[in-house]
Each structure stands twice: as C-alpha cells, then as structure tokens.
Coordinates of C-alpha atoms in Angstrom, one line a residue:
M1 CA 0.0 0.0 0.0
N2 CA 1.5 3.3 -1.1
A3 CA 1.5 6.5 1.0
S4 CA -1.4 8.1 -1.0
M5 CA -3.6 5.1 -0.2
A6 CA -2.4 4.5 3.4
L7 CA -3.2 8.0 4.7
P8 CA -6.9 7.9 3.9
A9 CA -7.1 4.3 5.3
L10 CA -5.4 5.5 8.5
R11 CA -7.7 8.5 8.8
R12 CA -10.8 6.2 8.4
A13 CA -9.4 3.8 11.0
A14 CA -8.7 6.7 13.4
M15 CA -12.2 8.1 12.9
T16 CA -13.8 4.7 13.5
V17 CA -11.7 4.0 16.7
S18 CA -12.6 7.5 17.9
M19 CA -16.3 6.9 17.3
L20 CA -16.1 3.6 19.1
G21 CA -14.2 5.2 21.9
V22 CA -16.9 7.9 22.4
A23 CA -19.5 5.1 22.4
T24 CA -17.4 3.2 25.0
V25 CA -17.1 6.2 27.2
V26 CA -20.8 6.8 27.0
G27 CA -21.5 3.2 27.8
A28 CA -19.1 3.2 30.7
L29 CA -20.7 6.4 32.1
M30 CA -24.1 4.7 31.8
V31 CA -22.9 1.6 33.6
F32 CA -21.2 3.7 36.3
L33 CA -24.3 5.9 36.9
T34 CA -26.6 2.9 37.0
Q35 CA -24.4 1.1 39.6
T36 CA -24.1 4.3 41.6
L37 CA -27.9 4.9 41.8
L38 CA -28.7 1.2 42.5
A39 CA -26.0 0.9 45.2
R40 CA -27.1 4.1 46.9
K41 CA -30.8 3.3 46.9
M42 CA -30.7 -0.4 47.6
G43 CA -27.9 -0.6 50.2
P44 CA -25.1 -3.1 50.4
D45 CA -27.3 -6.1 51.4
A46 CA -30.0 -5.8 48.7
Y47 CA -27.5 -4.6 46.1
G48 CA -25.3 -7.6 46.9
L49 CA -28.1 -10.1 46.5
F50 CA -29.1 -8.6 43.2
A51 CA -25.5 -8.1 41.9
S52 CA -24.5 -11.7 42.8
S53 CA -27.6 -13.1 41.1
L54 CA -26.9 -11.0 37.9
A55 CA -23.3 -12.2 38.0
T56 CA -24.5 -15.8 38.2
V57 CA -26.7 -15.4 35.1
T58 CA -24.0 -13.5 33.3
M59 CA -21.5 -16.2 34.1
I60 CA -23.8 -18.8 32.4
A61 CA -24.8 -16.6 29.4
P62 CA -21.8 -17.4 27.2
L63 CA -22.9 -21.0 26.9
A64 CA -25.6 -19.7 24.6
G65 CA -24.0 -19.6 21.2
F66 CA -20.8 -21.0 22.8
G67 CA -18.2 -19.1 20.8
L68 CA -20.2 -18.9 17.6
T69 CA -19.9 -15.1 17.2
Q70 CA -16.1 -15.2 17.4
F71 CA -15.8 -18.2 15.1
R72 CA -18.0 -16.4 12.5
L73 CA -15.5 -13.5 12.4
K74 CA -12.7 -16.0 11.8
A75 CA -14.7 -17.9 9.1
Y76 CA -15.6 -14.9 7.1
G77 CA -12.2 -13.3 7.6
V78 CA -10.5 -16.4 6.1
E79 CA -13.1 -17.8 3.7
G80 CA -14.8 -14.7 2.6
W81 CA -18.2 -15.2 1.0
A82 CA -17.7 -19.0 1.0
A83 CA -18.3 -18.9 4.8
D84 CA -22.0 -18.8 4.1
R85 CA -21.7 -22.6 4.2
W86 CA -21.7 -22.4 8.0
L87 CA -25.1 -20.6 8.3
V88 CA -27.5 -23.6 8.6
P89 CA -25.5 -25.7 11.1
S90 CA -24.7 -22.5 13.1
L91 CA -28.4 -21.8 13.6
R92 CA -29.0 -25.3 15.0
F93 CA -26.0 -25.0 17.2
T94 CA -27.2 -21.7 18.5
L95 CA -30.7 -23.1 19.4
A96 CA -29.2 -26.1 21.2
T97 CA -26.7 -24.2 23.3
T98 CA -29.3 -21.5 24.2
V99 CA -31.7 -24.1 25.6
L100 CA -28.8 -25.6 27.6
A101 CA -27.8 -22.3 29.1
I102 CA -31.4 -21.4 30.1
G103 CA -31.9 -24.9 31.6
I104 CA -28.8 -24.6 33.8
V105 CA -29.9 -21.3 35.3
V106 CA -33.4 -22.5 35.9
A107 CA -32.2 -25.7 37.5
W108 CA -29.8 -23.9 39.8
A109 CA -32.5 -21.4 40.8
L110 CA -35.0 -24.2 41.6
L111 CA -32.7 -26.8 43.1
A112 CA -29.7 -25.0 44.8
A113 CA -30.2 -21.3 45.2
P114 CA -31.0 -19.9 48.7
R115 CA -34.6 -18.9 49.3
D116 CA -33.7 -15.4 50.4
G117 CA -34.7 -13.8 47.2
T118 CA -31.9 -15.3 45.2
R119 CA -34.2 -17.8 43.5
F120 CA -36.6 -15.1 42.4
S121 CA -33.7 -13.0 41.1
L122 CA -32.2 -15.8 39.1
L123 CA -35.5 -16.8 37.5
V124 CA -36.5 -13.2 36.4
L125 CA -33.0 -12.5 35.2
T126 CA -32.8 -15.6 33.0
P127 CA -33.8 -13.5 29.9
V128 CA -30.4 -11.8 30.2
I129 CA -29.0 -14.9 28.5
L130 CA -31.1 -14.1 25.4
S131 CA -30.1 -10.5 25.3
V132 CA -26.4 -11.3 25.6
L133 CA -26.7 -13.8 22.8
T134 CA -28.8 -11.6 20.4
V135 CA -26.8 -8.4 21.0
N136 CA -23.6 -10.3 20.2
L137 CA -25.1 -11.9 17.1
A138 CA -26.3 -8.6 15.8
S139 CA -23.1 -6.9 16.6
N140 CA -21.3 -9.7 14.8
K141 CA -23.2 -8.9 11.6
F142 CA -22.5 -5.2 11.9
R143 CA -18.7 -5.9 12.4
L144 CA -18.6 -8.0 9.2
E145 CA -20.3 -5.2 7.4
D146 CA -18.0 -2.5 8.9
R147 CA -21.1 -0.8 10.3
F148 CA -19.4 0.3 13.5
A149 CA -21.7 3.2 14.3
R150 CA -24.7 0.9 14.1
M151 CA -22.9 -1.7 16.2
A152 CA -22.1 0.9 18.9
L153 CA -25.7 2.0 19.1
N154 CA -26.8 -1.6 19.3
Q155 CA -24.5 -2.2 22.3
L156 CA -25.5 1.0 24.1
A157 CA -29.2 0.0 24.2
I158 CA -28.9 -2.3 27.2
P159 CA -26.8 0.1 29.5
G160 CA -29.1 3.0 28.4
S161 CA -32.2 1.0 29.3
R162 CA -30.8 -0.1 32.6
L163 CA -29.9 3.5 33.5
L164 CA -33.6 4.4 33.1
V165 CA -34.5 1.6 35.5
A166 CA -32.0 3.0 38.1
I167 CA -33.6 6.5 37.6
G168 CA -37.0 5.0 38.2
L169 CA -35.8 3.5 41.5
L170 CA -34.4 6.9 42.4
L171 CA -37.7 8.5 41.8
V172 CA -39.7 5.8 43.5
P173 CA -37.4 4.2 46.1
Q174 CA -40.3 2.0 47.4
L175 CA -40.0 -0.1 44.3
G176 CA -37.0 -2.0 45.7
W177 CA -34.7 -4.7 44.2
R178 CA -37.5 -6.9 43.0
F179 CA -38.6 -4.2 40.6
V180 CA -35.0 -3.8 39.4
A181 CA -34.7 -7.5 38.7
I182 CA -38.0 -7.7 36.8
A183 CA -37.1 -4.6 34.8
Y184 CA -33.7 -6.0 33.8
G185 CA -35.4 -9.3 32.7
S186 CA -38.0 -7.3 30.7
I187 CA -35.4 -5.2 29.0
S188 CA -33.5 -8.3 28.0
L189 CA -36.6 -9.8 26.4
L190 CA -37.3 -6.6 24.5
M191 CA -33.7 -6.4 23.3
A192 CA -33.8 -10.0 22.1
L193 CA -36.9 -9.4 20.1
S194 CA -35.6 -6.2 18.6
A195 CA -32.5 -8.0 17.3
V196 CA -34.5 -10.7 15.6
P197 CA -34.6 -9.0 12.1
Q198 CA -30.9 -8.6 12.0
I199 CA -30.3 -12.2 13.2
R200 CA -32.8 -13.6 10.7
A201 CA -31.0 -11.7 7.9
M202 CA -27.7 -13.0 9.1
F203 CA -28.7 -16.6 9.1
R204 CA -30.2 -16.2 5.6
G205 CA -26.8 -15.0 4.4
E206 CA -28.0 -11.4 3.8
I207 CA -24.6 -9.9 4.9
A208 CA -22.9 -6.9 3.1
L209 CA -19.5 -8.4 3.8
K210 CA -16.6 -6.0 3.6
G211 CA -13.0 -6.7 2.7
H212 CA -13.6 -9.5 0.2
G213 CA -14.9 -7.6 -2.8
P214 CA -18.5 -7.9 -4.1
R215 CA -20.5 -11.0 -3.7
P216 CA -19.7 -13.4 -6.6
E217 CA -22.5 -14.7 -8.7
A218 CA -21.5 -18.2 -8.0
I219 CA -20.0 -19.0 -4.6
E220 CA -17.9 -22.2 -4.1
H221 CA -19.0 -23.3 -0.7
G222 CA -16.9 -26.5 -0.5
V223 CA -17.9 -29.2 2.0
R224 CA -21.2 -28.6 3.7
P225 CA -20.5 -28.7 7.5
G226 CA -22.8 -30.1 10.2
M227 CA -23.3 -29.2 13.8
G228 CA -20.4 -31.4 14.8
D229 CA -18.1 -29.3 12.5
V230 CA -19.4 -26.1 14.1
W231 CA -18.6 -27.5 17.5
S232 CA -15.1 -28.5 16.4
Q233 CA -14.4 -25.0 15.1
A234 CA -16.2 -23.0 17.8
W235 CA -15.5 -24.9 21.0
A236 CA -12.3 -23.0 21.8
Y237 CA -14.0 -19.6 21.5
G238 CA -16.9 -21.0 23.5
V239 CA -14.7 -22.3 26.3
Y240 CA -12.9 -19.0 26.6
A241 CA -16.1 -17.1 26.7
A242 CA -17.5 -19.4 29.3
L243 CA -14.4 -19.2 31.5
Y244 CA -14.0 -15.4 31.4
P245 CA -17.1 -14.6 33.6
V246 CA -15.9 -17.2 36.1
F247 CA -12.4 -15.7 36.1
F248 CA -13.8 -12.2 36.5
Q249 CA -16.9 -12.5 38.6
I250 CA -16.3 -15.5 40.8
S251 CA -15.2 -13.2 43.6
T252 CA -18.6 -11.6 43.9
I253 CA -20.4 -14.9 44.0
L254 CA -18.0 -16.5 46.6
L255 CA -18.2 -13.4 48.8
K256 CA -21.9 -13.8 48.9
Y257 CA -21.7 -17.5 50.0
F258 CA -18.5 -17.2 52.2
Q259 CA -19.3 -13.8 53.8
S260 CA -22.5 -11.9 53.1
D261 CA -24.6 -10.1 50.6
A262 CA -23.1 -6.8 51.9
H263 CA -19.6 -8.0 51.2
A264 CA -20.6 -9.1 47.7
G265 CA -22.3 -5.7 47.1
R266 CA -19.2 -3.7 48.0
Y267 CA -17.0 -5.9 45.7
A268 CA -19.6 -5.7 42.9
I269 CA -19.1 -1.9 42.9
A270 CA -15.4 -2.3 42.5
L271 CA -15.9 -4.8 39.7
A272 CA -18.4 -2.4 38.0
V273 CA -15.6 0.2 37.9
M274 CA -13.2 -2.3 36.4
T275 CA -15.8 -3.5 33.9
A276 CA -16.1 0.1 32.6
I277 CA -12.3 0.4 32.4
Y278 CA -11.9 -2.9 30.5
L279 CA -14.3 -1.7 27.9
I280 CA -11.4 0.3 26.5
P281 CA -9.3 -2.6 25.2
A282 CA -12.4 -4.5 24.4
T283 CA -13.6 -1.7 22.1
I284 CA -10.3 -1.5 20.2
Y285 CA -9.7 -5.2 19.8
Q286 CA -13.0 -7.0 19.9
K287 CA -15.2 -4.4 18.2
F288 CA -12.8 -2.8 15.7
L289 CA -9.7 -4.9 15.1
Q290 CA -10.7 -8.5 15.5
G291 CA -12.2 -9.1 12.1
K292 CA -9.4 -7.2 10.5
L293 CA -6.8 -9.2 12.4
H294 CA -8.3 -12.5 11.1
R295 CA -8.0 -11.1 7.6
W296 CA -4.5 -9.8 8.0
A297 CA -3.2 -13.0 9.7
A298 CA -4.4 -15.0 6.7
H299 CA -3.5 -12.5 3.9
D300 CA -1.2 -9.7 5.1
K301 CA 1.5 -10.9 7.5
P302 CA 3.5 -7.6 7.7
K303 CA 0.4 -5.6 8.6
F304 CA -0.6 -8.2 11.2
R305 CA 2.9 -8.1 12.8
F306 CA 2.9 -4.2 12.8
A307 CA -0.5 -4.1 14.5
Y308 CA 0.6 -6.6 17.1
R309 CA 3.7 -4.8 18.2
K310 CA 2.4 -1.3 18.1
G311 CA -0.8 -2.5 19.9
N312 CA 1.2 -4.1 22.7
A313 CA 3.2 -0.9 23.4
G314 CA 0.2 1.4 23.1
M315 CA -2.1 -0.6 25.3
F316 CA 0.5 -1.0 28.1
V317 CA 1.1 2.7 28.3
L318 CA -2.6 3.4 28.2
G319 CA -3.1 0.9 31.1
L320 CA -0.5 2.7 33.2
L321 CA -2.3 6.0 32.6
V322 CA -5.6 4.4 33.7
S323 CA -4.0 3.0 36.8
A324 CA -2.6 6.4 37.8
A325 CA -6.1 7.9 37.3
M326 CA -7.6 5.2 39.6
L327 CA -5.1 5.9 42.3
A328 CA -5.7 9.7 42.1
L329 CA -9.5 9.7 41.8
S330 CA -10.8 6.8 43.7
P331 CA -10.3 8.1 47.3
W332 CA -12.7 11.1 46.7
L333 CA -14.8 9.8 43.8
V334 CA -16.1 6.6 45.4
P335 CA -17.5 8.2 48.6
L336 CA -19.0 11.0 46.6
A337 CA -20.7 8.7 44.1
F338 CA -21.7 5.8 46.3
G339 CA -21.9 7.2 49.8
E340 CA -20.1 6.4 53.1
R341 CA -21.6 2.9 53.3
Y342 CA -19.3 1.9 50.4
S343 CA -16.1 3.6 51.7
G344 CA -14.5 0.1 51.8
V345 CA -14.6 0.1 48.0
V346 CA -11.7 2.6 47.9
A347 CA -9.2 0.1 49.4
I348 CA -10.4 -2.6 47.0
L349 CA -9.8 -0.3 44.0
M350 CA -6.3 0.7 45.3
V351 CA -5.4 -3.0 44.9
L352 CA -7.2 -3.5 41.6
A353 CA -5.4 -0.4 40.2
I354 CA -2.5 -2.8 39.5
C355 CA -4.7 -4.6 36.9
P356 CA -5.3 -2.2 34.0
P357 CA -1.8 -2.3 32.4
V358 CA -1.7 -6.1 32.9
R359 CA -5.2 -6.6 31.4
F360 CA -4.6 -4.1 28.5
L361 CA -1.4 -5.9 27.5
S362 CA -2.9 -9.4 27.8
T363 CA -5.8 -8.2 25.6
A364 CA -3.4 -6.9 22.9
M365 CA -1.3 -10.0 23.1
G366 CA -4.2 -12.3 23.1
A367 CA -5.5 -11.0 19.8
A368 CA -2.7 -12.9 18.1
L369 CA -4.1 -16.2 19.5
M370 CA -7.6 -15.6 18.1
T371 CA -6.3 -16.0 14.6
G372 CA -5.8 -19.1 12.5
D373 CA -6.1 -22.3 14.6
H374 CA -4.4 -20.9 17.7
M375 CA -7.3 -20.2 19.9
R376 CA -6.7 -23.3 21.9
L377 CA -3.6 -21.6 23.4
R378 CA -5.7 -18.7 24.6
V379 CA -8.1 -21.2 26.2
H380 CA -5.1 -22.8 28.0
A381 CA -4.1 -19.4 29.3
M382 CA -7.6 -18.5 30.4
T383 CA -8.1 -22.0 32.0
M384 CA -4.9 -21.5 34.1
A385 CA -5.9 -18.0 35.1
T386 CA -9.5 -19.2 36.1
V387 CA -8.1 -22.0 38.2
V388 CA -5.8 -19.4 39.9
A389 CA -8.7 -17.1 40.4
V390 CA -11.0 -19.8 42.0
I391 CA -8.3 -21.2 44.2
G392 CA -7.1 -17.7 45.3
N393 CA -10.6 -16.6 46.2
V394 CA -11.4 -19.8 48.1
L395 CA -8.2 -19.4 50.1
L396 CA -8.1 -15.7 50.7
I397 CA -11.8 -14.7 51.1
P398 CA -12.3 -16.5 54.4
L399 CA -9.1 -14.8 55.7
F400 CA -9.3 -11.3 54.3
S401 CA -12.8 -10.9 52.9
E402 CA -13.0 -8.3 50.0
M403 CA -9.2 -7.6 50.2
G404 CA -8.5 -11.2 49.7
A405 CA -10.7 -11.3 46.6
A406 CA -8.9 -8.2 45.3
W407 CA -5.5 -9.8 45.6
A408 CA -6.7 -13.0 44.1
T409 CA -7.9 -11.0 41.1
V410 CA -4.5 -9.4 40.7
V411 CA -2.7 -12.7 40.8
A412 CA -5.2 -14.2 38.3
E413 CA -4.7 -11.3 35.9
A414 CA -0.9 -11.8 36.1
A415 CA -1.4 -15.5 35.4
L416 CA -3.6 -14.7 32.4
L417 CA -0.8 -12.3 31.0
F418 CA 1.9 -15.0 31.5
G419 CA -0.2 -17.7 29.9
T420 CA -1.0 -15.4 26.9
W421 CA 2.6 -14.4 26.5
R422 CA 3.7 -18.0 26.6
G423 CA 1.1 -19.0 23.9
V424 CA 2.2 -16.2 21.6
R425 CA 5.8 -17.0 22.0
K426 CA 5.2 -20.7 21.1
L427 CA 3.0 -20.2 18.1
H428 CA 4.1 -16.8 16.8
P429 CA 7.9 -16.6 17.4
E430 CA 8.1 -14.0 14.6
L431 CA 6.1 -11.6 16.7
T432 CA 8.2 -11.9 19.8
H433 CA 11.7 -12.0 18.2
G434 CA 13.5 -9.9 15.6
P435 CA 13.1 -6.2 14.6

C-alpha cells in the first residue's frame, strides 16, 4: 500500500476508533451511573443479593451460542463469501446451546439457590441470556459489514435502558430490588426481540460483507458442514467465553456465600468500575480490530505483525495512565458517588489499580491467539488463570474478605498475561523476536 492510499485508510481507522471510543465512554458512564444509583438506593445487602444473582446469570450466558460469534469472524475473515456454508448448522448450534444455558440457570434457581430472594432474582433475570446472545449476534453482523456506528448504538441499548431503571428506582425508592430484577429481565426480552430482524437476515446469508470484494454470482462453498463441524471450530472460542465470567466474577459470588450479601455488594461496585475500564481494550480489539486481524493474519502478515507490536506498546502505556487515574481519583470519587456505606470500596480499588496495564497488555497479546487455529492456546491461558482465580478466592476470602478477593484477582490477571505471552511465544515466534 503506497502513501497516498495509506493516509486515507489510517484516517478512516482513526475516525472509527474515535467513534467507538466515544461510544465506549458513553456506555461506561451509563454503567457507572446505573451502579451508583442502584447501590445508593438499595444498600449493600439488597444490592449484593441482586448483583450476585446477575453475576451468576451473566456467568452462564456465554454458553448460549458458545463461541459462535467469534468463530464467524474467523470464518468470514479467512473464507470470505464462502463462509455462508456455515449458516444452517450455526443456527441449529445456537438453538441447542441456548436451551442448555437457560436450563442450567433455571435448574440452579429451583434446586440449589438460597430462598432469600436469590431464587426469584435468578428466574426473572434468566432472559439476560437471550439479550447477551442476540446483541452479540447482531453486533457480529455489523462488524462483518464495517457498520461500526450501528454496532455501537446496538450495544448502548442495554446500558441505556438499565440506567432508566435506576432512575426509576431513584424517583420511587419503594419499588425495591425486585422491581429492578423484573425490569432487567423485561429489558432483556425486548432487546432479544428487537434483534430478531438482523439475526434472521444474518442466518439467511444477507450480509454486506466488507474486505472481500463484491459477492460473486456463484460461490464455491466447499464441503457442507454439520453441527459437529461447528462444534469442532467454535468450542475453543466458547470455552474461553464461558471461562471469562468465572475468572472475572467468581469473587462476587463467593463473597456472597462465604461472607454476606453486603460483602458481595461492595466488591460488585469495584468490579463495576473495572468493567467500565476494561471496555477500552475490548472496544479496540473486539469491536474494531478483531475481524481485520483475522484477515491480516491470513492474507497480510506484515500488517498483522505491525498491528501486534504497536498495539502491545500502546495498550500497556494506556493501562499505566488508567491506573494512575484510579489511584488519584478513587479516594474522593467513590465516597462522593456511592456514599459512606461503600467507603471500603476505595481500598479494593487501590489493589485493583494494579490490573489495567496487565489486562490491557494481555488483551493486545491475546488478539494474536484468536487468529488461525491458535485459539486453543488462549483457552489454555484462560483456564490456568481461572483456576488461579478460583483457588485464590477460596483461600483468601475466608481470611481477608474483600481484600482477599482483590489480591486473588491481581494474581489471576498476572497468570492470564503470563499464559497469553507463553502462547504467543510458542505459536508466533516471529512476533516476539526480531526487529
């Protein structure tokens, strides 16, 4: 690519990333405001019960679709228009895994959940599974079409709607946590229904695919795959997606069962802050670069190597800046936003401030393991980190409560970075050595 062609391409990329960045900031503010209002009005106990129930459902939600959205980006990035051959078995795979995910949540609610309101919360929050699935599928289609503005609006709908629920609770405090749980479930159902037209078009092959030229009149589809073939291709993405909520949210759930709802509520606030922060690397790599990285890894190795190296350096520096901001702002911002009942969150965030540069770098590195047939190495890294997170929380929460959970999270993030680096070094030595 010569300079005259590269400059407009870089300008378009910068504009797209900037637009997605603005959408990310807006979404993060919505999430932060929602958590602030809910935490202040519900109190640590009620908020902890609700937050731990939502974390449980969110932890199961990735089983629906089980890696299909990520695999589709790979399939279209490598095969182009010929990837339409995966549409029919993908639909069957989606239906089967969605029924499984919903069944697990309902069974847990009816057979194992405490009867302190947790059962009710789990059941009414079950539609969250459908909203996570459908929003991801629709966003998947928009990414393949390079319709990033539409994708950003699609993913702002849920945090925007949840903010309205929190405002409703502010105006009518008597509504309580049951109203919030029912409202969240209702929003999820509406979001799932609103995404149906896009998902129907996607499974019919009505995709304006970008980066592979116009649709040919005759497409050579090759071998027609079945559900077993979808499983063999998608399982690694699915396992990673299923492990991540356990890795990230197990602390909140274990604090509920080992300590109390109040402990879980305080830690949930800290995780809400971290969730908003982690939207930054997710926006850059999962929403903007992922489909392109699949294409570059298959067809443009120099560009892939350039993106990897520059991305690592840039994301690490950005993570350091975010950590510095957390250390400076948390001591006065948390009490101001959430009230004195949540003052303990400050100490948690002081520990978790170690995590942003680690997470930002592991996200950038991990993008190299989502290309080709290398996803299994990323699964190995996440499996190791999840085991570290679970063991760390089980050992440290009974001794140090929320602070034990925070340090377990730091160690788990470091384990994820180490496993990701090891995987990249093994499968992409050209990225970790040489000029």
